[in-house]
mmCIF file of C-alpha atoms in Angstrom:
data_model
loop_
_atom_site.group_PDB
_atom_site.id
_atom_site.type_symbol
_atom_site.label_atom_id
_atom_site.label_comp_id
_atom_site.label_asym_id
_atom_site.label_seq_id
_atom_site.Cartn_x
_atom_site.Cartn_y
_atom_site.Cartn_z
ATOM 1 C CA MET H 29 31.841 140.715 22.135
ATOM 2 C CA SER H 30 29.341 143.334 20.895
ATOM 3 C CA HIS H 31 26.635 141.696 23.016
ATOM 4 C CA ASN H 32 28.829 142.021 26.118
ATOM 5 C CA VAL H 33 29.481 145.691 25.310
ATOM 6 C CA SER H 34 25.729 146.306 24.968
ATOM 7 C CA LEU H 35 25.088 144.617 28.310
ATOM 8 C CA PHE H 36 27.836 146.685 29.946
ATOM 9 C CA ILE H 37 26.399 149.937 28.567
ATOM 10 C CA ASP H 38 22.864 149.034 29.626
ATOM 11 C CA LYS H 39 23.879 147.858 33.102
ATOM 12 C CA HIS H 40 26.519 150.383 34.068
ATOM 13 C CA ILE H 41 26.160 153.474 31.865
ATOM 14 C CA SER H 42 22.483 153.967 31.030
ATOM 15 C CA LYS H 43 21.282 153.083 34.528
ATOM 16 C CA ASN H 44 23.877 155.364 36.117
ATOM 17 C CA SER H 45 23.791 158.217 33.591
ATOM 18 C CA ASP H 46 22.146 160.495 36.169
ATOM 19 C CA TYR H 47 25.016 159.940 38.613
ATOM 20 C CA ILE H 48 27.623 160.327 35.861
ATOM 21 C CA LEU H 49 26.192 163.675 34.746
ATOM 22 C CA SER H 50 25.900 164.788 38.390
ATOM 23 C CA LEU H 51 29.557 163.942 39.004
ATOM 24 C CA ILE H 52 30.639 165.861 35.879
ATOM 25 C CA LEU H 53 28.629 168.916 37.011
ATOM 26 C CA ILE H 54 30.178 168.805 40.508
ATOM 27 C CA LEU H 55 33.703 168.490 39.059
ATOM 28 C CA PHE H 56 33.179 171.400 36.680
ATOM 29 C CA PHE H 57 31.725 173.612 39.377
ATOM 30 C CA PHE H 58 34.695 172.712 41.584
ATOM 31 C CA VAL H 59 37.019 173.855 38.779
ATOM 32 C CA GLU H 60 35.044 177.124 38.571
ATOM 33 C CA PHE H 61 35.332 178.121 42.214
ATOM 34 C CA TYR H 62 38.855 176.710 42.659
ATOM 35 C CA SER H 63 39.986 178.762 39.651
ATOM 36 C CA LYS H 64 38.407 181.903 41.065
ATOM 37 C CA ILE H 65 39.976 181.377 44.500
ATOM 38 C CA CYS H 66 43.387 180.816 42.893
ATOM 39 C CA GLU H 67 43.172 183.953 40.767
ATOM 40 C CA ILE H 68 41.769 186.289 43.442
ATOM 41 C CA GLN H 69 43.791 185.014 46.393
ATOM 42 C CA PHE H 70 47.010 183.796 44.728
ATOM 43 C CA ASN H 71 47.016 185.568 41.346
ATOM 44 C CA PHE H 72 47.310 182.472 39.124
ATOM 45 C CA TYR H 73 44.967 180.268 37.074
ATOM 46 C CA PRO H 74 45.194 176.450 37.561
ATOM 47 C CA PHE H 75 45.374 175.553 33.861
ATOM 48 C CA GLN H 76 46.719 172.049 34.469
ATOM 49 C CA LEU H 77 43.936 170.960 36.840
ATOM 50 C CA SER H 78 41.264 172.337 34.524
ATOM 51 C CA ARG H 79 42.754 170.633 31.467
ATOM 52 C CA ILE H 80 43.234 167.292 33.234
ATOM 53 C CA ILE H 81 39.632 167.117 34.468
ATOM 54 C CA LYS H 82 38.144 168.278 31.165
ATOM 55 C CA GLY H 83 40.514 166.011 29.220
ATOM 56 C CA ILE H 84 39.515 162.899 31.207
ATOM 57 C CA ILE H 85 35.805 163.648 30.779
ATOM 58 C CA THR H 86 36.251 164.325 27.039
ATOM 59 C CA VAL H 87 38.041 160.978 26.573
ATOM 60 C CA PHE H 88 35.256 159.233 28.512
ATOM 61 C CA LEU H 89 32.582 160.835 26.302
ATOM 62 C CA LEU H 90 34.480 159.848 23.141
ATOM 63 C CA VAL H 91 34.801 156.243 24.344
ATOM 64 C CA MET H 92 31.075 156.126 25.122
ATOM 65 C CA LEU H 93 30.290 157.498 21.656
ATOM 66 C CA PHE H 94 32.297 154.767 19.936
ATOM 67 C CA LEU H 95 30.917 152.045 22.220
ATOM 68 C CA SER H 96 27.382 153.138 21.337
ATOM 69 C CA LYS H 97 28.228 152.429 17.667
ATOM 70 C CA ASN H 98 26.191 155.415 16.547
ATOM 71 C CA TYR H 99 27.988 155.678 13.224
ATOM 72 C CA LYS H 100 25.787 158.468 11.856
ATOM 73 C CA GLN H 101 26.780 160.769 14.732
ATOM 74 C CA ILE H 102 30.427 159.732 14.436
ATOM 75 C CA LEU H 103 30.289 160.637 10.725
ATOM 76 C CA ILE H 104 28.891 164.121 11.444
ATOM 77 C CA LEU H 105 31.566 164.722 14.092
ATOM 78 C CA GLY H 106 34.098 163.517 11.524
ATOM 79 C CA LEU H 107 32.786 166.125 9.057
ATOM 80 C CA ILE H 108 33.128 168.901 11.663
ATOM 81 C CA THR H 109 36.662 167.683 12.423
ATOM 82 C CA SER H 110 37.490 167.669 8.694
ATOM 83 C CA VAL H 111 36.223 171.234 8.305
ATOM 84 C CA PHE H 112 38.460 172.348 11.173
ATOM 85 C CA CYS H 113 41.509 170.536 9.769
ATOM 86 C CA ILE H 114 41.033 171.948 6.251
ATOM 87 C CA GLY H 115 40.807 175.483 7.644
ATOM 88 C CA GLN H 116 43.874 175.097 9.841
ATOM 89 C CA PHE H 117 46.053 173.465 7.177
ATOM 90 C CA SER H 118 45.146 176.273 4.759
ATOM 91 C CA LEU H 119 47.123 178.682 6.960
ATOM 92 C CA ASP H 120 50.908 178.989 7.010
ATOM 93 C CA GLU H 121 50.941 178.570 10.805
ATOM 94 C CA GLY H 122 47.612 176.882 11.413
ATOM 95 C CA TYR H 123 48.565 173.716 13.257
ATOM 96 C CA SER H 124 49.437 174.011 16.972
ATOM 97 C CA SER H 125 48.614 172.304 20.259
ATOM 98 C CA ASP H 126 46.611 175.397 21.281
ATOM 99 C CA ALA H 127 44.480 175.101 18.132
ATOM 100 C CA ILE H 128 43.769 171.436 18.943
ATOM 101 C CA MET H 129 42.780 172.406 22.499
ATOM 102 C CA VAL H 130 40.369 175.040 21.169
ATOM 103 C CA PHE H 131 38.810 172.502 18.799
ATOM 104 C CA PHE H 132 38.178 170.010 21.606
ATOM 105 C CA ARG H 133 36.589 172.764 23.680
ATOM 106 C CA TYR H 134 34.119 173.320 20.827
ATOM 107 C CA LEU H 135 33.657 169.560 20.489
ATOM 108 C CA PHE H 136 32.856 169.020 24.187
ATOM 109 C CA PRO H 137 29.200 170.232 24.218
ATOM 110 C CA LEU H 138 28.415 168.074 21.185
ATOM 111 C CA LEU H 139 29.854 164.997 22.917
ATOM 112 C CA LEU H 140 27.968 165.816 26.111
ATOM 113 C CA PHE H 141 24.642 166.220 24.265
ATOM 114 C CA LEU H 142 25.288 162.936 22.433
ATOM 115 C CA PHE H 143 25.956 161.176 25.731
ATOM 116 C CA TYR H 144 22.762 162.570 27.224
ATOM 117 C CA ASN H 145 20.622 161.662 24.222
ATOM 118 C CA SER H 146 22.116 158.160 23.982
ATOM 119 C CA PHE H 147 22.247 157.062 27.611
ATOM 120 C CA ARG H 148 19.765 159.176 29.601
ATOM 121 C CA THR H 149 16.889 156.727 29.220
ATOM 122 C CA SER H 150 14.841 157.696 32.297
ATOM 123 C CA ILE H 151 14.160 161.099 33.855
ATOM 124 C CA SER H 152 11.758 159.915 36.547
ATOM 125 C CA THR H 153 14.389 160.662 39.207
ATOM 126 C CA SER H 154 16.981 163.323 38.530
ATOM 127 C CA TYR H 155 19.762 163.895 41.034
ATOM 128 C CA PHE H 156 21.402 165.966 38.316
ATOM 129 C CA THR H 157 18.721 168.681 38.411
ATOM 130 C CA LYS H 158 18.690 168.620 42.231
ATOM 131 C CA ILE H 159 22.451 169.264 42.252
ATOM 132 C CA PHE H 160 22.000 171.998 39.640
ATOM 133 C CA GLU H 161 19.398 173.704 41.836
ATOM 134 C CA PHE H 162 21.645 173.371 44.895
ATOM 135 C CA ILE H 163 24.614 174.919 43.041
ATOM 136 C CA VAL H 164 22.537 177.849 41.752
ATOM 137 C CA LEU H 165 20.984 178.501 45.177
ATOM 138 C CA LEU H 166 24.352 178.209 46.952
ATOM 139 C CA ASN H 167 25.935 180.597 44.482
ATOM 140 C CA SER H 168 22.975 182.989 44.764
ATOM 141 C CA ALA H 169 23.332 183.036 48.553
ATOM 142 C CA LEU H 170 27.047 183.817 48.177
ATOM 143 C CA ILE H 171 26.226 186.665 45.770
ATOM 144 C CA ILE H 172 23.862 188.245 48.319
ATOM 145 C CA ILE H 173 26.389 187.675 51.135
ATOM 146 C CA GLY H 174 29.110 189.193 48.934
ATOM 147 C CA LEU H 175 27.032 192.354 48.491
ATOM 148 C CA LEU H 176 26.117 192.659 52.182
ATOM 149 C CA PHE H 177 29.664 192.157 53.459
ATOM 150 C CA ASN H 178 31.611 193.528 50.471
ATOM 151 C CA ILE H 179 33.523 190.274 49.900
ATOM 152 C CA LYS H 180 36.020 190.675 47.056
ATOM 153 C CA LEU H 181 36.130 186.932 46.270
ATOM 154 C CA PHE H 182 32.482 186.999 45.203
ATOM 155 C CA GLU H 183 32.778 190.068 42.935
ATOM 156 C CA THR H 184 32.171 189.700 39.189
ATOM 157 C CA TYR H 185 34.941 192.100 38.209
ATOM 158 C CA ASN H 186 38.357 192.665 39.734
ATOM 159 C CA PHE H 187 38.105 196.422 39.139
ATOM 160 C CA SER H 188 35.728 199.226 40.147
ATOM 161 C CA ARG H 189 32.694 198.071 38.112
ATOM 162 C CA PHE H 190 29.740 196.821 40.206
ATOM 163 C CA GLY H 191 28.797 193.150 40.215
ATOM 164 C CA TYR H 192 28.787 189.946 42.271
ATOM 165 C CA ASN H 193 28.768 186.447 40.746
ATOM 166 C CA GLY H 194 29.655 184.240 43.719
ATOM 167 C CA LEU H 195 32.060 181.417 42.948
ATOM 168 C CA ILE H 196 31.640 181.530 39.163
ATOM 169 C CA TYR H 197 34.954 182.343 37.499
ATOM 170 C CA ALA H 198 33.956 184.293 34.375
ATOM 171 C CA SER H 199 31.329 187.037 34.141
ATOM 172 C CA ALA H 200 29.891 185.572 30.917
ATOM 173 C CA THR H 201 29.454 182.157 32.573
ATOM 174 C CA SER H 202 27.415 183.737 35.357
ATOM 175 C CA SER H 203 25.209 185.472 32.756
ATOM 176 C CA TYR H 204 24.566 182.166 30.990
ATOM 177 C CA LEU H 205 23.966 180.360 34.295
ATOM 178 C CA TYR H 206 21.341 182.826 35.539
ATOM 179 C CA LEU H 207 19.605 183.086 32.166
ATOM 180 C CA ILE H 208 19.244 179.281 32.181
ATOM 181 C CA ALA H 209 18.334 179.129 35.883
ATOM 182 C CA LEU H 210 15.582 181.749 35.552
ATOM 183 C CA PHE H 211 13.977 179.923 32.642
ATOM 184 C CA TYR H 212 14.495 176.618 34.455
ATOM 185 C CA PHE H 213 12.230 177.876 37.256
ATOM 186 C CA VAL H 214 9.757 179.392 34.792
ATOM 187 C CA VAL H 215 9.281 175.873 33.392
ATOM 188 C CA LYS H 216 8.685 174.688 36.969
ATOM 189 C CA TRP H 217 6.238 177.547 37.447
ATOM 190 C CA HIS H 218 4.211 176.357 34.456
ATOM 191 C CA THR H 219 4.304 172.770 35.738
ATOM 192 C CA GLN H 220 3.442 173.529 39.384
ATOM 193 C CA ASN H 221 1.340 176.685 38.744
ATOM 194 C CA ARG H 222 3.322 178.599 41.344
ATOM 195 C CA LEU H 223 6.657 180.345 41.805
ATOM 196 C CA ASP H 224 8.560 179.145 44.859
ATOM 197 C CA LEU H 225 11.082 180.977 47.028
ATOM 198 C CA LYS H 226 14.007 179.555 45.030
ATOM 199 C CA PHE H 227 12.989 181.573 41.980
ATOM 200 C CA PHE H 228 12.965 184.876 43.877
ATOM 201 C CA ILE H 229 16.356 184.180 45.499
ATOM 202 C CA ILE H 230 17.822 183.495 42.049
ATOM 203 C CA LEU H 231 16.086 186.577 40.602
ATOM 204 C CA ILE H 232 17.630 188.804 43.313
ATOM 205 C CA ALA H 233 21.060 187.271 42.674
ATOM 206 C CA ALA H 234 20.688 187.802 38.913
ATOM 207 C CA CYS H 235 20.046 191.512 39.515
ATOM 208 C CA LEU H 236 23.377 191.755 41.342
ATOM 209 C CA ILE H 237 25.645 190.111 38.734
ATOM 210 C CA GLY H 238 26.295 193.410 36.955
ATOM 211 C CA THR H 239 26.568 192.196 33.343
ATOM 212 C CA LYS H 240 24.632 194.030 30.644
ATOM 213 C CA SER H 241 23.465 190.788 29.050
ATOM 214 C CA ILE H 242 21.752 189.580 32.228
ATOM 215 C CA TYR H 243 19.963 192.919 32.611
ATOM 216 C CA ILE H 244 18.674 192.620 29.034
ATOM 217 C CA THR H 245 17.478 189.133 29.986
ATOM 218 C CA LEU H 246 15.692 190.473 33.065
ATOM 219 C CA ILE H 247 13.938 193.151 30.997
ATOM 220 C CA MET H 248 12.694 190.523 28.547
ATOM 221 C CA PHE H 249 11.622 188.472 31.545
ATOM 222 C CA LEU H 250 9.524 191.322 32.891
ATOM 223 C CA PHE H 251 7.856 191.814 29.517
ATOM 224 C CA TYR H 252 7.021 188.085 29.522
ATOM 225 C CA PHE H 253 5.526 188.309 33.026
ATOM 226 C CA ILE H 254 3.384 191.269 31.965
ATOM 227 C CA PHE H 255 2.239 189.260 28.957
ATOM 228 C CA LYS H 256 1.189 186.417 31.293
ATOM 229 C CA LEU H 257 -0.739 188.678 33.674
ATOM 230 C CA LYS H 258 -4.502 188.482 33.514
ATOM 231 C CA THR H 259 -5.169 192.194 33.626
ATOM 232 C CA LYS H 260 -6.511 194.904 31.326
ATOM 233 C CA TYR H 261 -3.478 197.084 32.144
ATOM 234 C CA LYS H 262 -0.979 195.056 30.082
ATOM 235 C CA MET H 263 -0.365 197.841 27.570
ATOM 236 C CA LEU H 264 0.064 200.432 30.311
ATOM 237 C CA LEU H 265 2.507 198.222 32.249
ATOM 238 C CA SER H 266 4.427 197.418 29.054
ATOM 239 C CA ALA H 267 4.714 201.123 28.190
ATOM 240 C CA LEU H 268 5.853 201.910 31.741
ATOM 241 C CA LEU H 269 8.501 199.163 31.610
ATOM 242 C CA ALA H 270 9.696 200.392 28.199
ATOM 243 C CA LEU H 271 10.016 203.933 29.607
ATOM 244 C CA ILE H 272 11.961 202.722 32.672
ATOM 245 C CA THR H 273 14.198 200.608 30.420
ATOM 246 C CA ALA H 274 14.946 203.545 28.120
ATOM 247 C CA PHE H 275 15.715 205.849 31.070
ATOM 248 C CA SER H 276 17.942 203.222 32.716
ATOM 249 C CA ALA H 277 19.805 202.559 29.460
ATOM 250 C CA TYR H 278 20.388 206.283 28.961
ATOM 251 C CA PHE H 279 21.689 206.675 32.515
ATOM 252 C CA LEU H 280 23.947 203.623 32.225
ATOM 253 C CA ILE H 281 25.475 204.604 28.884
ATOM 254 C CA PHE H 282 25.693 208.395 29.230
ATOM 255 C CA GLU H 283 25.729 209.188 32.962
ATOM 256 C CA SER H 284 27.371 206.299 34.844
ATOM 257 C CA GLU H 285 31.059 206.740 35.639
ATOM 258 C CA THR H 286 32.143 203.458 34.060
ATOM 259 C CA PHE H 287 30.351 203.657 30.705
ATOM 260 C CA SER H 288 30.020 207.416 30.090
ATOM 261 C CA LYS H 289 33.802 207.657 29.594
ATOM 262 C CA ILE H 290 33.703 204.804 27.073
ATOM 263 C CA THR H 291 30.719 206.343 25.265
ATOM 264 C CA SER H 292 32.283 209.792 24.953
ATOM 265 C CA LYS H 293 35.640 208.412 23.783
ATOM 266 C CA ASN H 294 34.721 205.317 21.724
ATOM 267 C CA GLY H 295 30.980 205.527 21.026
ATOM 268 C CA ILE H 296 27.762 203.852 22.145
ATOM 269 C CA LEU H 297 28.409 200.521 20.393
ATOM 270 C CA THR H 298 31.738 200.107 22.171
ATOM 271 C CA ALA H 299 30.080 200.833 25.518
ATOM 272 C CA ILE H 300 27.325 198.283 24.851
ATOM 273 C CA LEU H 301 29.721 195.591 23.593
ATOM 274 C CA SER H 302 32.475 196.323 26.154
ATOM 275 C CA TYR H 303 35.133 196.925 23.458
ATOM 276 C CA ARG H 304 34.338 193.672 21.596
ATOM 277 C CA ASN H 305 33.647 195.583 18.370
ATOM 278 C CA GLU H 306 37.080 197.224 18.620
ATOM 279 C CA ILE H 307 38.753 193.882 19.338
ATOM 280 C CA PHE H 308 37.071 192.550 16.201
ATOM 281 C CA THR H 309 38.136 195.568 14.115
ATOM 282 C CA ASN H 310 41.699 195.865 15.444
ATOM 283 C CA ASN H 311 42.660 192.227 16.039
ATOM 284 C CA MET H 312 40.502 189.666 14.285
ATOM 285 C CA LEU H 313 39.636 191.500 11.047
ATOM 286 C CA PRO H 314 43.268 192.371 10.122
ATOM 287 C CA PHE H 315 44.238 188.709 10.608
ATOM 288 C CA ILE H 316 41.393 187.580 8.327
ATOM 289 C CA SER H 317 42.300 190.207 5.693
ATOM 290 C CA ASN H 318 46.011 189.364 5.722
ATOM 291 C CA GLU H 319 46.103 185.612 6.355
ATOM 292 C CA TRP H 320 42.893 184.074 5.029
ATOM 293 C CA ASN H 321 42.442 182.740 1.514
ATOM 294 C CA PHE H 322 39.255 181.564 -0.210
ATOM 295 C CA VAL H 323 39.358 178.196 1.586
ATOM 296 C CA ASN H 324 39.495 179.878 5.013
ATOM 297 C CA TYR H 325 36.349 181.888 4.342
ATOM 298 C CA LEU H 326 34.607 178.542 3.876
ATOM 299 C CA PHE H 327 36.346 176.535 6.621
ATOM 300 C CA GLY H 328 37.857 179.117 9.001
ATOM 301 C CA GLY H 329 41.312 179.028 10.536
ATOM 302 C CA PHE H 330 43.397 180.813 13.172
ATOM 303 C CA SER H 331 46.972 180.808 14.405
ATOM 304 C CA ASP H 332 46.364 182.841 17.573
ATOM 305 C CA PHE H 333 42.992 182.375 19.252
ATOM 306 C CA GLU H 334 43.596 185.443 21.427
ATOM 307 C CA LEU H 335 42.725 187.478 18.311
ATOM 308 C CA ARG H 336 39.076 186.385 18.552
ATOM 309 C CA SER H 337 36.378 189.033 18.990
ATOM 310 C CA GLN H 338 34.844 187.434 22.131
ATOM 311 C CA MET H 339 31.438 187.486 20.444
ATOM 312 C CA GLY H 340 30.263 183.888 20.323
ATOM 313 C CA LEU H 341 28.871 183.571 16.793
ATOM 314 C CA ILE H 342 31.646 185.629 15.173
ATOM 315 C CA ASP H 343 34.280 183.542 16.969
ATOM 316 C CA LEU H 344 32.557 180.385 15.736
ATOM 317 C CA TYR H 345 32.961 181.708 12.175
ATOM 318 C CA PHE H 346 36.623 182.486 12.945
ATOM 319 C CA VAL H 347 37.222 178.826 13.878
ATOM 320 C CA PHE H 348 35.029 176.993 11.339
ATOM 321 C CA GLY H 349 34.313 179.453 8.489
ATOM 322 C CA GLY H 350 30.968 179.812 6.707
ATOM 323 C CA ILE H 351 30.313 176.134 5.913
ATOM 324 C CA GLY H 352 31.671 174.879 9.244
ATOM 325 C CA CYS H 353 29.739 177.473 11.248
ATOM 326 C CA ILE H 354 26.425 176.463 9.642
ATOM 327 C CA LEU H 355 27.228 172.755 10.125
ATOM 328 C CA TYR H 356 28.234 173.245 13.775
ATOM 329 C CA LEU H 357 25.178 175.344 14.705
ATOM 330 C CA TRP H 358 22.795 172.969 12.900
ATOM 331 C CA TYR H 359 24.242 169.959 14.712
ATOM 332 C CA TYR H 360 24.464 171.719 18.087
ATOM 333 C CA PHE H 361 20.789 172.685 18.127
ATOM 334 C CA LYS H 362 19.704 169.428 16.483
ATOM 335 C CA LEU H 363 21.274 167.495 19.375
ATOM 336 C CA TYR H 364 19.949 169.872 22.011
ATOM 337 C CA ILE H 365 16.381 170.568 20.865
ATOM 338 C CA THR H 366 14.779 167.138 21.165
ATOM 339 C CA PHE H 367 11.782 168.575 23.017
ATOM 340 C CA LYS H 368 8.642 170.327 21.810
ATOM 341 C CA LEU H 369 9.060 174.069 21.442
ATOM 342 C CA THR H 370 6.645 176.194 23.476
ATOM 343 C CA ILE H 371 6.392 179.960 23.953
ATOM 344 C CA VAL H 372 8.722 179.684 26.964
ATOM 345 C CA THR H 373 11.341 177.519 25.231
ATOM 346 C CA ARG H 374 11.243 179.686 22.097
ATOM 347 C CA LEU H 375 11.735 182.843 24.177
ATOM 348 C CA PHE H 376 14.575 181.133 26.040
ATOM 349 C CA LEU H 377 16.347 180.176 22.803
ATOM 350 C CA ILE H 378 15.884 183.653 21.288
ATOM 351 C CA ILE H 379 17.401 185.359 24.335
ATOM 352 C CA LEU H 380 20.169 182.742 24.506
ATOM 353 C CA ILE H 381 21.150 183.269 20.853
ATOM 354 C CA PHE H 382 21.116 187.039 21.366
ATOM 355 C CA MET H 383 23.310 186.643 24.447
ATOM 356 C CA ILE H 384 25.722 184.362 22.556
ATOM 357 C CA PHE H 385 26.067 187.040 19.882
ATOM 358 C CA ILE H 386 26.945 189.908 22.240
ATOM 359 C CA SER H 387 28.853 187.826 24.808
ATOM 360 C CA GLY H 388 31.905 185.627 24.524
ATOM 361 C CA ASN H 389 32.957 182.015 24.878
ATOM 362 C CA PHE H 390 29.526 180.371 25.157
ATOM 363 C CA PHE H 391 30.583 177.306 23.167
ATOM 364 C CA LEU H 392 33.979 177.238 24.895
ATOM 365 C CA TYR H 393 32.759 177.227 28.509
ATOM 366 C CA SER H 394 32.189 173.512 29.102
ATOM 367 C CA ILE H 395 30.010 174.083 32.166
ATOM 368 C CA THR H 396 27.381 176.014 30.173
ATOM 369 C CA SER H 397 26.482 172.839 28.255
ATOM 370 C CA LEU H 398 25.789 171.160 31.605
ATOM 371 C CA PHE H 399 23.536 174.065 32.605
ATOM 372 C CA LEU H 400 21.677 173.604 29.311
ATOM 373 C CA ILE H 401 21.199 169.900 30.014
ATOM 374 C CA ALA H 402 19.678 170.787 33.411
ATOM 375 C CA TYR H 403 17.183 173.047 31.623
ATOM 376 C CA LYS H 404 16.462 170.352 29.032
ATOM 377 C CA GLU H 405 15.970 167.709 31.722
ATOM 378 C CA ASN H 406 13.480 169.990 33.455
ATOM 379 C CA VAL H 407 11.584 170.620 30.203
ATOM 380 C CA LEU H 408 11.413 166.885 29.440
ATOM 381 C CA SER H 409 10.316 166.159 33.002
ATOM 382 C CA ALA H 410 7.537 168.755 32.677
ATOM 383 C CA ILE H 411 6.325 167.081 29.467
ATOM 384 C CA VAL H 412 6.235 163.669 31.203
ATOM 385 C CA LYS H 413 4.250 165.106 34.137
ATOM 386 C CA LYS H 414 1.653 166.576 31.781
#
């Protein structure tokens, strides 16, 4: 029986892992743009469709995990599950279907990374990365078209703030996508010794998204490019960029219509974090002070996830506590970083962690883990080519 299972996995899963991952990426991107169309055009979010698709894929990934008989990984996932359960049962109203849904959303990227590491045996041909590139380029074209023709569907925000993110539903998702896409093409640049037109199209689109986190990313990008230039004017260019950055930040925070009002009324930190610090202070912190006991500080726990701060690492602590947060982050990056760290990959991870801290829902947006796999596949492919 076990021999037949091994043959089935080798014949149908490992050999077709590229197609399976490609199909999952297409389905998730479909959910993204369908959700955005529904909300903008019809003022509702298709929760059921999203949950059905993500639920089916999660079940598939769980089945593949158990069929692979990787008991060490199953044990670690069991520990993370135990941490979550201890935290929830330590609250008076900890157990709910919504809490279970949130847990599985955190579990999804771990299952996806496990599937990739277990079954993606060859990266010589990758339809997955080709589809990723197509999606990013298509979305970038729609962002530029949205700006030129003022198309509301492609706007990042449904209020007066500037920004276009194409068919991506959430603003944070578009920030994560374009951070990953830019570094994806930097890896290609190092492999091919040239930057192609795709990179510049994506760079233009990234400038139009309108989120603060992507602009911080772009500034770090420019500093990296200056560092790579073979010129004696590096220090001068770096100083000039720093001056432009400081002036732009001052104008954005103190002079722009959107953020100057927030700064004058609520302070600079609130303007930078888009009220996330106040959500933490007014919603999440009172719940922790009133409802948590000693066990919850170790293992987390929530009864209403809407109280979260929408800052990725703080929300992770809210769900899993101190011990669970450390365990989750260790396992997440252990599964993901199976490649050699270079200057580019280190810079990418530093910016990503910074973005996770100031932005929300990184671990909850299932599609971001697929974007990360595209980047990883490209890095591994570059290593093979060398």
